[in-house]
mmCIF file of C-alpha atoms and ligand atoms in Angstrom:
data_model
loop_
_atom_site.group_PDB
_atom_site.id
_atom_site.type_symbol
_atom_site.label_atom_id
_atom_site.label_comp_id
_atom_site.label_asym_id
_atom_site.label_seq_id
_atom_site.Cartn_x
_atom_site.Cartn_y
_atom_site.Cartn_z
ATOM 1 C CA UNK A 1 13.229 -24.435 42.966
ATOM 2 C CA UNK A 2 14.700 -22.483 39.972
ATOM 3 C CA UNK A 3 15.103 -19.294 40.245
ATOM 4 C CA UNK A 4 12.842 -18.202 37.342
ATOM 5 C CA UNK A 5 10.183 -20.458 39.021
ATOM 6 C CA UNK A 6 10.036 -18.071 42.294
ATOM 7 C CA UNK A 7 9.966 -14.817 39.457
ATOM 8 C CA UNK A 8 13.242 -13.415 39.490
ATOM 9 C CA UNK A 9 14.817 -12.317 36.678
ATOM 10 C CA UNK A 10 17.814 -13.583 35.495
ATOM 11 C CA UNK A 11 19.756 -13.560 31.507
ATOM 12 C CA UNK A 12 18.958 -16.963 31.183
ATOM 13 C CA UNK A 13 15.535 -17.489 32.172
ATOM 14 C CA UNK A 14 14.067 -14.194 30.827
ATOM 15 C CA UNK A 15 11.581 -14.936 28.667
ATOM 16 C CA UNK A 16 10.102 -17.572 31.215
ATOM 17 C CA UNK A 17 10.123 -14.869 33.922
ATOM 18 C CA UNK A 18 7.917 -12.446 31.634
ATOM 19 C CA UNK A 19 5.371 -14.621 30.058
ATOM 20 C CA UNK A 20 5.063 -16.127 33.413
ATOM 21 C CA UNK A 21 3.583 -13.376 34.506
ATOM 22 C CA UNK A 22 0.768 -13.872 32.296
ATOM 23 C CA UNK A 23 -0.665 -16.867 33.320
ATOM 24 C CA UNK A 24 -3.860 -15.212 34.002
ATOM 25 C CA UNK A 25 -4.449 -13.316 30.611
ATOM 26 C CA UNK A 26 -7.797 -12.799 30.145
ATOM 27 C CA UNK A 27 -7.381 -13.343 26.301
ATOM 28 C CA UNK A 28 -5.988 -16.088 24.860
ATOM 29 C CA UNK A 29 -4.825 -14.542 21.592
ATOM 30 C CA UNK A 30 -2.918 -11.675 23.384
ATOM 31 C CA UNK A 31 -1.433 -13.932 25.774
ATOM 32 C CA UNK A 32 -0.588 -16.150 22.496
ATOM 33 C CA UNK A 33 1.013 -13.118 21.044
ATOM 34 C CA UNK A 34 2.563 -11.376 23.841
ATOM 35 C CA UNK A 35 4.510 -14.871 23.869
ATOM 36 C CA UNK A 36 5.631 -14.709 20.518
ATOM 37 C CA UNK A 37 6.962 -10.970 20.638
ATOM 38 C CA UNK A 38 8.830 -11.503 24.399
ATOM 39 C CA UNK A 39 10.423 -14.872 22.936
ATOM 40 C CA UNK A 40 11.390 -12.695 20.023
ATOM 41 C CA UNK A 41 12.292 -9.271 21.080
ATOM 42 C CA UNK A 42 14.496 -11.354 24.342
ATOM 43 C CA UNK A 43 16.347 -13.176 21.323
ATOM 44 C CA UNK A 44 16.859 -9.625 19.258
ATOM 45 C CA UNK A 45 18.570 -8.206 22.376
ATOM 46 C CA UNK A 46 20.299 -10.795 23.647
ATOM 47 C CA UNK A 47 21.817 -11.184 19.752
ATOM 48 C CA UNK A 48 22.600 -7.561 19.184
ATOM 49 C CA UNK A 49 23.653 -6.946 22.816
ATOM 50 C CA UNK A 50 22.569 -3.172 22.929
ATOM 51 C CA UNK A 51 24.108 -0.441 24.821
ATOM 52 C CA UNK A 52 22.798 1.654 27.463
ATOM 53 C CA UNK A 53 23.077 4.149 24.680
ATOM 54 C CA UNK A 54 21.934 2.354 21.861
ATOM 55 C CA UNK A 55 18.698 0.956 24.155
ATOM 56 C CA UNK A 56 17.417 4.888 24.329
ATOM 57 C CA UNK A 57 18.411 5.634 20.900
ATOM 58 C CA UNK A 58 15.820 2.872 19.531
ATOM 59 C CA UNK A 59 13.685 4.560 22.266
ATOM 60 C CA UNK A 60 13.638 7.885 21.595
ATOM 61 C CA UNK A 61 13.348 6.397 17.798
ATOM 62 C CA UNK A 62 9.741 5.381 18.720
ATOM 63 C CA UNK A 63 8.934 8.273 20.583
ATOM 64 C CA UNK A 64 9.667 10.217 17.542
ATOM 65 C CA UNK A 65 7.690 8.294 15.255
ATOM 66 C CA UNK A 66 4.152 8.251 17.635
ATOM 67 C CA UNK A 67 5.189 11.859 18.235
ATOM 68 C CA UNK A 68 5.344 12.676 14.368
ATOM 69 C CA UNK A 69 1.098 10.297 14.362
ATOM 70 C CA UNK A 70 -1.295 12.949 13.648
ATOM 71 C CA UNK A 71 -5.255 12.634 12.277
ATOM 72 C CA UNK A 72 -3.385 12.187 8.349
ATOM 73 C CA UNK A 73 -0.070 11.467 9.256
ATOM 74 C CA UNK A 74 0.612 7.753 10.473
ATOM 75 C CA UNK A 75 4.329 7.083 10.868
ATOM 76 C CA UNK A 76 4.006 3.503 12.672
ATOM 77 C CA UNK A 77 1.931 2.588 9.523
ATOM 78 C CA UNK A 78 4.971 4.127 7.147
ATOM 79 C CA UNK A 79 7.664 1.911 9.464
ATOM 80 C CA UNK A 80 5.571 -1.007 8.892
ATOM 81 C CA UNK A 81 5.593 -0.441 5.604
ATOM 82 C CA UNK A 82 9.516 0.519 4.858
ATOM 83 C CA UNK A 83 10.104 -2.698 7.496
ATOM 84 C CA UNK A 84 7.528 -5.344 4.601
ATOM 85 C CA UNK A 85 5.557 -5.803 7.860
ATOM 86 C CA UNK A 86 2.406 -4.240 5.738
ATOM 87 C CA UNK A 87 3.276 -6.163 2.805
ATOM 88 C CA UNK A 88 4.021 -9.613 4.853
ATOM 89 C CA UNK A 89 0.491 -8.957 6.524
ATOM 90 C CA UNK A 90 -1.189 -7.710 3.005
ATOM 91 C CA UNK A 91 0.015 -11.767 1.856
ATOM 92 C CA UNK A 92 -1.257 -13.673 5.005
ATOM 93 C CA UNK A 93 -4.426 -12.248 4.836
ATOM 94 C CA UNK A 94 -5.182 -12.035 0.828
ATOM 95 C CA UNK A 95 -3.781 -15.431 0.007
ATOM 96 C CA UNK A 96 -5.710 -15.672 -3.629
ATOM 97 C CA UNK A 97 -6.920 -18.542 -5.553
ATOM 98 C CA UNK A 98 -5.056 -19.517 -8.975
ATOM 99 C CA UNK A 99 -6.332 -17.064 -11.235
ATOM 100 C CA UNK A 100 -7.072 -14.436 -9.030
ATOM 101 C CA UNK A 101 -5.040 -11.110 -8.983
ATOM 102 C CA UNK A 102 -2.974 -10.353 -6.212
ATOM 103 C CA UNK A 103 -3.421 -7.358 -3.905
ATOM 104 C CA UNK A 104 -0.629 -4.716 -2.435
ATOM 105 C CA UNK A 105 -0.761 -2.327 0.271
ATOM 106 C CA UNK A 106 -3.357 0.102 0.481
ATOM 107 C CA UNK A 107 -1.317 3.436 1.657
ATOM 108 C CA UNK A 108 -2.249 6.359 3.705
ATOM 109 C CA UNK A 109 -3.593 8.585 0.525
ATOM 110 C CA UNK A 110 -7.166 6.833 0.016
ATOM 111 C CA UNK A 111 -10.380 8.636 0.825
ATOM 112 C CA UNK A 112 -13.537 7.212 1.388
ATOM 113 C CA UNK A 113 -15.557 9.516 -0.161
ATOM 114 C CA UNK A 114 -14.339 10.106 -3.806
ATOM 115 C CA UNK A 115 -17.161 10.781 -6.510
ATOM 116 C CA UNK A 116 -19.169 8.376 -8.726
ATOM 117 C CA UNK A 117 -18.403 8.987 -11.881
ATOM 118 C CA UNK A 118 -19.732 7.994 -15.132
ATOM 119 C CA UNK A 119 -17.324 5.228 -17.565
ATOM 120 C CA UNK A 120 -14.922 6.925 -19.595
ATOM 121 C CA UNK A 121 -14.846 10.323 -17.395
ATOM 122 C CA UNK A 122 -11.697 12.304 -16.721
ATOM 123 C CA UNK A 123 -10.130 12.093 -12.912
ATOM 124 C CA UNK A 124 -7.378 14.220 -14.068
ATOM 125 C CA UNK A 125 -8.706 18.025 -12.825
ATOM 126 C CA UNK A 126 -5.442 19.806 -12.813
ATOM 127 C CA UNK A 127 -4.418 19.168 -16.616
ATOM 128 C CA UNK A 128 -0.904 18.222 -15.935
ATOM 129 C CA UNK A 129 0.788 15.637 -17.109
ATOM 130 C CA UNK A 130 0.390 13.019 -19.594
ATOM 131 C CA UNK A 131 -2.963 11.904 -20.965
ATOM 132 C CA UNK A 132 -3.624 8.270 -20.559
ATOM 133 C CA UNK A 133 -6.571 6.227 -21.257
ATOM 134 C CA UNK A 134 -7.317 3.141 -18.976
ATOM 135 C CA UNK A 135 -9.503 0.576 -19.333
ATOM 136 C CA UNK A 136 -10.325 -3.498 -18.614
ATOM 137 C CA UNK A 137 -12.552 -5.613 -17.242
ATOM 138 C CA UNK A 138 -13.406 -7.271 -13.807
ATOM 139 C CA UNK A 139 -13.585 -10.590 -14.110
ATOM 140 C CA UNK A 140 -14.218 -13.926 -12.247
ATOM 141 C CA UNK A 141 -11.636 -16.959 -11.957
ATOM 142 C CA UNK A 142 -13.622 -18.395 -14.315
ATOM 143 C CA UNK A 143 -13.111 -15.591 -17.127
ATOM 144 C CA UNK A 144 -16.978 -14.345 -16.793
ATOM 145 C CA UNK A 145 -17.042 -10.350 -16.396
ATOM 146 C CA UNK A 146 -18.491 -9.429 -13.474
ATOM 147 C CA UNK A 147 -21.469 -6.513 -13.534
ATOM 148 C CA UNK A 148 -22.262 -4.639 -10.449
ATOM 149 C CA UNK A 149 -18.284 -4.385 -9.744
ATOM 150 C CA UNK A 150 -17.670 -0.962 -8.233
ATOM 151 C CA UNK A 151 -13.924 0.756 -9.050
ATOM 152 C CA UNK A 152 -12.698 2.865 -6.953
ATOM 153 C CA UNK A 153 -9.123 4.416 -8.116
ATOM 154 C CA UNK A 154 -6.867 7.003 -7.128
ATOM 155 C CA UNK A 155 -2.919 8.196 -7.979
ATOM 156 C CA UNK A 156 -0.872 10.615 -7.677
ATOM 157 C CA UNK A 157 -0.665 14.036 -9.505
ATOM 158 C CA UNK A 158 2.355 14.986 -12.382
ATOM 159 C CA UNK A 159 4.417 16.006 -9.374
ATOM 160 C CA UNK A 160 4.288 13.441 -7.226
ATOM 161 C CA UNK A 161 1.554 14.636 -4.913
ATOM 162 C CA UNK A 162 -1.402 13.082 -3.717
ATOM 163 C CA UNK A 163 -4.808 16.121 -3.766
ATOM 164 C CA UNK A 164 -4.765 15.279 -0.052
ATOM 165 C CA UNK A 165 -1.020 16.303 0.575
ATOM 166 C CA UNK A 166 -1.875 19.578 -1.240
ATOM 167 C CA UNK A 167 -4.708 20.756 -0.496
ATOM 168 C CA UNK A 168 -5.607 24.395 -1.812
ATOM 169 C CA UNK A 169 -3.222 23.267 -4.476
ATOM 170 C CA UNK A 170 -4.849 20.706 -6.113
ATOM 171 C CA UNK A 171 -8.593 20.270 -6.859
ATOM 172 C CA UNK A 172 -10.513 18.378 -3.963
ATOM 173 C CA UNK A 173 -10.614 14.781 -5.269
ATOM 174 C CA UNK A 174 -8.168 15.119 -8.207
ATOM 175 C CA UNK A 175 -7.266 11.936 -9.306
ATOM 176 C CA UNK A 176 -9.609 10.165 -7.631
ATOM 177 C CA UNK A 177 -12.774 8.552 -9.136
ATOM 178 C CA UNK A 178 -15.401 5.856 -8.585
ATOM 179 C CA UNK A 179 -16.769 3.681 -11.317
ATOM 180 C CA UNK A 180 -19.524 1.312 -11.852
ATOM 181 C CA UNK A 181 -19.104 -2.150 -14.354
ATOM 182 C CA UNK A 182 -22.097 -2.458 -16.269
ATOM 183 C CA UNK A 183 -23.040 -6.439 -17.617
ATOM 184 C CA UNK A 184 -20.005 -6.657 -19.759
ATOM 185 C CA UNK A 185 -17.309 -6.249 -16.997
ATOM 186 C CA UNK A 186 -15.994 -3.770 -18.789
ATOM 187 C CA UNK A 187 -14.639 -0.062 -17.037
ATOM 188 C CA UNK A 188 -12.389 2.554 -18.714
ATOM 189 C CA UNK A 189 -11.289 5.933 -17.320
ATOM 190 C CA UNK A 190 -9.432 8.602 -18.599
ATOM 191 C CA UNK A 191 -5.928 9.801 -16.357
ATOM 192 C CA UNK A 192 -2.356 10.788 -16.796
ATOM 193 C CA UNK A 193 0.827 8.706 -16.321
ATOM 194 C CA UNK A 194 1.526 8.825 -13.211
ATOM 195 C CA UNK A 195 5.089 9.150 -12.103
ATOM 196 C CA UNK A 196 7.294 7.781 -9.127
ATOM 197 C CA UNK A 197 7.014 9.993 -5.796
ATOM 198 C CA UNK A 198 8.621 9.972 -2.487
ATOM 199 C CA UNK A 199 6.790 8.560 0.647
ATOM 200 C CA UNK A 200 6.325 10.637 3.125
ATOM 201 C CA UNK A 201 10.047 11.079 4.348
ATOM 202 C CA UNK A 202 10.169 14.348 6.188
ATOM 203 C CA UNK A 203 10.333 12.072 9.288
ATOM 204 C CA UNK A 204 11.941 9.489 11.405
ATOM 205 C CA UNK A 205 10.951 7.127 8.750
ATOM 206 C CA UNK A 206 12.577 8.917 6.314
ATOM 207 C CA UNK A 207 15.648 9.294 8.357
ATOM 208 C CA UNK A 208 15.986 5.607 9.199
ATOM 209 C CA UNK A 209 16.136 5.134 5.390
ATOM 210 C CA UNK A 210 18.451 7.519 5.103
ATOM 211 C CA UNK A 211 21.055 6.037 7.460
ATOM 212 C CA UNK A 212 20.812 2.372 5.937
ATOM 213 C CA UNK A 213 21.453 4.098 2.338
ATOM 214 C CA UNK A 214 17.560 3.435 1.476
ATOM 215 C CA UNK A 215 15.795 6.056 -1.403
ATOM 216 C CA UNK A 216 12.255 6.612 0.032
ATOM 217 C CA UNK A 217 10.771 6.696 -3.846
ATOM 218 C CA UNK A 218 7.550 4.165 -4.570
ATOM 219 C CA UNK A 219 7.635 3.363 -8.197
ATOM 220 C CA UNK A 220 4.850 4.889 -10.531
ATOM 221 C CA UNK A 221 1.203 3.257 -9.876
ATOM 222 C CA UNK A 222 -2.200 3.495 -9.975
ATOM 223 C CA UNK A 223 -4.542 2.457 -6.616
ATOM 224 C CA UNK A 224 -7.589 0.247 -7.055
ATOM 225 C CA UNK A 225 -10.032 -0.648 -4.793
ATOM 226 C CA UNK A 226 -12.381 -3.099 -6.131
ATOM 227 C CA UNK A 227 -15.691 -4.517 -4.750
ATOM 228 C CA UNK A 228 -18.470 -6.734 -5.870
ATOM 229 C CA UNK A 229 -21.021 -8.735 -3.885
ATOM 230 C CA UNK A 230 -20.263 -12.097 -3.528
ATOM 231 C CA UNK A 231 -16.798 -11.689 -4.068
ATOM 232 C CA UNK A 232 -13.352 -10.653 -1.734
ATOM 233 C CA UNK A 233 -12.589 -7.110 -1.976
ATOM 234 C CA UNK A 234 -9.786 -6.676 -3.948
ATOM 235 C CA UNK A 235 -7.005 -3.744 -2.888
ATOM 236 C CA UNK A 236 -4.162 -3.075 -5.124
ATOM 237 C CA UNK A 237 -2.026 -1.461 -7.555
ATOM 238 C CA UNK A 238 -0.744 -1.531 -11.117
ATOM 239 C CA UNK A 239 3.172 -0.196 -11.816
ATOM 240 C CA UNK A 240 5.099 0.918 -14.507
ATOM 241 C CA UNK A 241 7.239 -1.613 -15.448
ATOM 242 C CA UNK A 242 9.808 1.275 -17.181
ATOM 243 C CA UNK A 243 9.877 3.385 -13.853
ATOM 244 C CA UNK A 244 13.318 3.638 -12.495
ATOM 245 C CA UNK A 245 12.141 1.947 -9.075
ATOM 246 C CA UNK A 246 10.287 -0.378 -10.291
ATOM 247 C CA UNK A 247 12.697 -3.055 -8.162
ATOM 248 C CA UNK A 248 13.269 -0.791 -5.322
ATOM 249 C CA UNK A 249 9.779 0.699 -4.195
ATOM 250 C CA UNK A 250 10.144 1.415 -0.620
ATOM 251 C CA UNK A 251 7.370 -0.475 0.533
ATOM 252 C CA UNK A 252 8.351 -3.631 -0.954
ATOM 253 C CA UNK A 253 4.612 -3.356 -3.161
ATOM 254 C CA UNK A 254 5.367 -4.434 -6.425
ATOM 255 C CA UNK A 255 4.532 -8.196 -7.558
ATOM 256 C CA UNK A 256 5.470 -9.394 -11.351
ATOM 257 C CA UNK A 257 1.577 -9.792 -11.702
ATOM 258 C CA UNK A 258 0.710 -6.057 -11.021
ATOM 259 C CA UNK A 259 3.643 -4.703 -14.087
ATOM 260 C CA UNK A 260 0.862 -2.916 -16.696
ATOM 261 C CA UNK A 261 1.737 -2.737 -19.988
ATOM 262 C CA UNK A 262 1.803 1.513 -20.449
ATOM 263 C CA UNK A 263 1.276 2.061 -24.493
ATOM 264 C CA UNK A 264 2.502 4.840 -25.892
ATOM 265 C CA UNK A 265 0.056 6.170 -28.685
ATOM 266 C CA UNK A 266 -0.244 7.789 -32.006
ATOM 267 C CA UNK A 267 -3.627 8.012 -33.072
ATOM 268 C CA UNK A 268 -5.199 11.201 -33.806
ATOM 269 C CA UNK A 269 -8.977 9.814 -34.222
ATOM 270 C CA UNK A 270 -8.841 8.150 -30.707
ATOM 271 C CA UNK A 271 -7.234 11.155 -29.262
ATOM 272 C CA UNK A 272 -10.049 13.466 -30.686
ATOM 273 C CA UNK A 273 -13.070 11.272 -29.488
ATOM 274 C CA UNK A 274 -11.215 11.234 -25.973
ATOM 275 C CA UNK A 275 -10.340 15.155 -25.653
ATOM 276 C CA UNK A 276 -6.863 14.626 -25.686
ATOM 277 C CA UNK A 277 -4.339 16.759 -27.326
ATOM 278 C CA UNK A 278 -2.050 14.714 -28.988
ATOM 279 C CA UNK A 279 -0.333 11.513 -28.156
ATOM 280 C CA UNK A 280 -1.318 9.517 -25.067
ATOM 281 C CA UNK A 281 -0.659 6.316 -23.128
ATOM 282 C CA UNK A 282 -3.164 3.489 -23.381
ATOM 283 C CA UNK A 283 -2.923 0.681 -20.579
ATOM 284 C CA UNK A 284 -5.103 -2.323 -20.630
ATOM 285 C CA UNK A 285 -5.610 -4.063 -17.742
ATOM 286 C CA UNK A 286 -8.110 -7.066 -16.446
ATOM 287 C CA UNK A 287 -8.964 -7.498 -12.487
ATOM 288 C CA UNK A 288 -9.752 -10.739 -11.296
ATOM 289 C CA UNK A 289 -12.410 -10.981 -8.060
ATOM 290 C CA UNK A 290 -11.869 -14.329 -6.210
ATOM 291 C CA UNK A 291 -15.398 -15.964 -4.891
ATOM 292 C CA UNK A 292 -16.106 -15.273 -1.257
ATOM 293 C CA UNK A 293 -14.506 -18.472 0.516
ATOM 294 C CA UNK A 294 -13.001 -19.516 -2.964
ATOM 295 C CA UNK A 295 -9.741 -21.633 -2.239
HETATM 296 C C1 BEZ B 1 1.041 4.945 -1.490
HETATM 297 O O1 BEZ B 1 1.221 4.276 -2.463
HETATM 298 O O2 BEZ B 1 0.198 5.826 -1.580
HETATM 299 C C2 BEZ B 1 1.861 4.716 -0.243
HETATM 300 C C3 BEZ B 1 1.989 3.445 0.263
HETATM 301 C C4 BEZ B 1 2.730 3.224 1.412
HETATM 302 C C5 BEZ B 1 3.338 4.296 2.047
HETATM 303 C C6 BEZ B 1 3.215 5.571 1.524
HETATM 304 C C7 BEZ B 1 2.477 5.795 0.365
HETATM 305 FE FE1 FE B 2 0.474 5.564 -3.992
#
């Protein structure tokens, strides 16, 4: 009898010795992936040959990052995400027909309760920054606007900072809005440019990107989340294509799909009917909803 067969553990045989053990898994899909991760995570170690030292390091790595998990702050989320485990699992599961826009990774900074708001209102509440006006349409695969479609849209402030990382400091649900298509597809909103801003890198995230040379900086972007009956709920972003990280973001977000086109403009009657000062940025840009179960 081999030794792995009577359950000791040897070099050789240990990833038969472990999932051996769990024979009698009462679920097949967690025995299925506990065998995947041993088979791995054996082959990681027996490649990189840790030492004693370097085994607790990586340990006290982890403990660090569930110690720095609070109710806002979730740093396993933030190493998936600085890893491209978010974005590889943001593909696998939103794999879109031809047509259909692509989705990114949500990020820790939405909130489910932002306001309804009427077409064409103003998310911006702390007047900083750039006026921009945004609009499009949501659309089918087929080209037909969808009505009903319901926009929900959030970004960061001039500075960088979500209203959530400051509150007191910002207005509650700055730059945050929720918006309704009527029969012609159509939605427009009024914003500023946002700008690129640092994930949250204040901890052991941030200083595991610091020791492999990484910036923690996500390029600038707008969120969308958008939803219509009938159709797969679409979460994503669009980028600046002009923003200095726009081929570095730290989360690995940005597809060529998802570049907006950010216009600067110079027209003074537009500008008046809007409430803007002076010049603004203009970005057009048309969602596409894939059919439920459309392949
Ligand atoms: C964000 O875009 O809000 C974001 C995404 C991933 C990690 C941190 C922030
Ligand atoms: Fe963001």
């Amino acid at each position: 009898m081999a030794t792995h067969e009577k359950g000791f553990f040897t070099e050789d045989d240990s990833v038969a010795v472990v999932t051996g053990r769990n024979i009698n898994a009462r679920d097949e899909r967690l025995k299925q992936v506990m065998e995947v991760i041993t088979r791995k995570l054996h082959e990681a170690v027996k490649e990189i040959e840790p030492t004693q030292d370097e085994w607790m390091q990586a340990i006290l790595f982890l403990t660090r990052t569930g110690q720095t998990c609070n109710e806002w702050r979730q740093e396993y989320i933030l190493l998936s995400d600085v890893l491209g485990v978010s974005m590889l699992v943001d593909a696998i599961n939103n794999r879109k027909p031809s047509g259909a826009s692509e989705s990114t990774v949500l990020g820790p900074f939405h909130v489910a309760d932002a306001p309804e708001l009427p077409m064409g209102a103003n998310i911006c509440l702390d007047a900083k920054g750039e006026d921009m006006f945004i609009e499009g349409r949501i659309l089918d695969t087929s080209g037909k606007p969808i009505a009903d479609a319901v926009i929900d849209v959030w970004q960061a402030n001039d500075e960088g900072f979500y209203d959530v990382q400051q509150k007191g400091i910002q207005p509650d649900f700055n730059l945050r809005g929720i918006f309704r298509t009527g029969p012609d597809g159509r939605y427009c909103f009024r914003a500023v440019k946002p700008k690129y801003y640092p994930i949250p890198d204040d901890g052991p995230v941030g200083q595991l990107l610091g020791q492999l040379g990484r910036h923690p900086y996500r390029p600038a972007h707008l969120h969308y989340i958008i939803k219509a009956d009938g159709y797969e709920t679409l979460t994503t972003h669009i980028f600046d294509p002009d923003d200095p990280y726009i081929n570095s973001d730290a989360v690995f977000g940005v597809k060529e799909s998802l570049l907006a086109k950010f216009n600067r403009m110079h027209d003074p009657a537009r500008a008046q009917e809007y409430g803007f000062a002076g010049d603004f940025w203009d970005v057009d840009h048309d969602f596409v909803l894939a059919r439920k179960g459309e392949t």
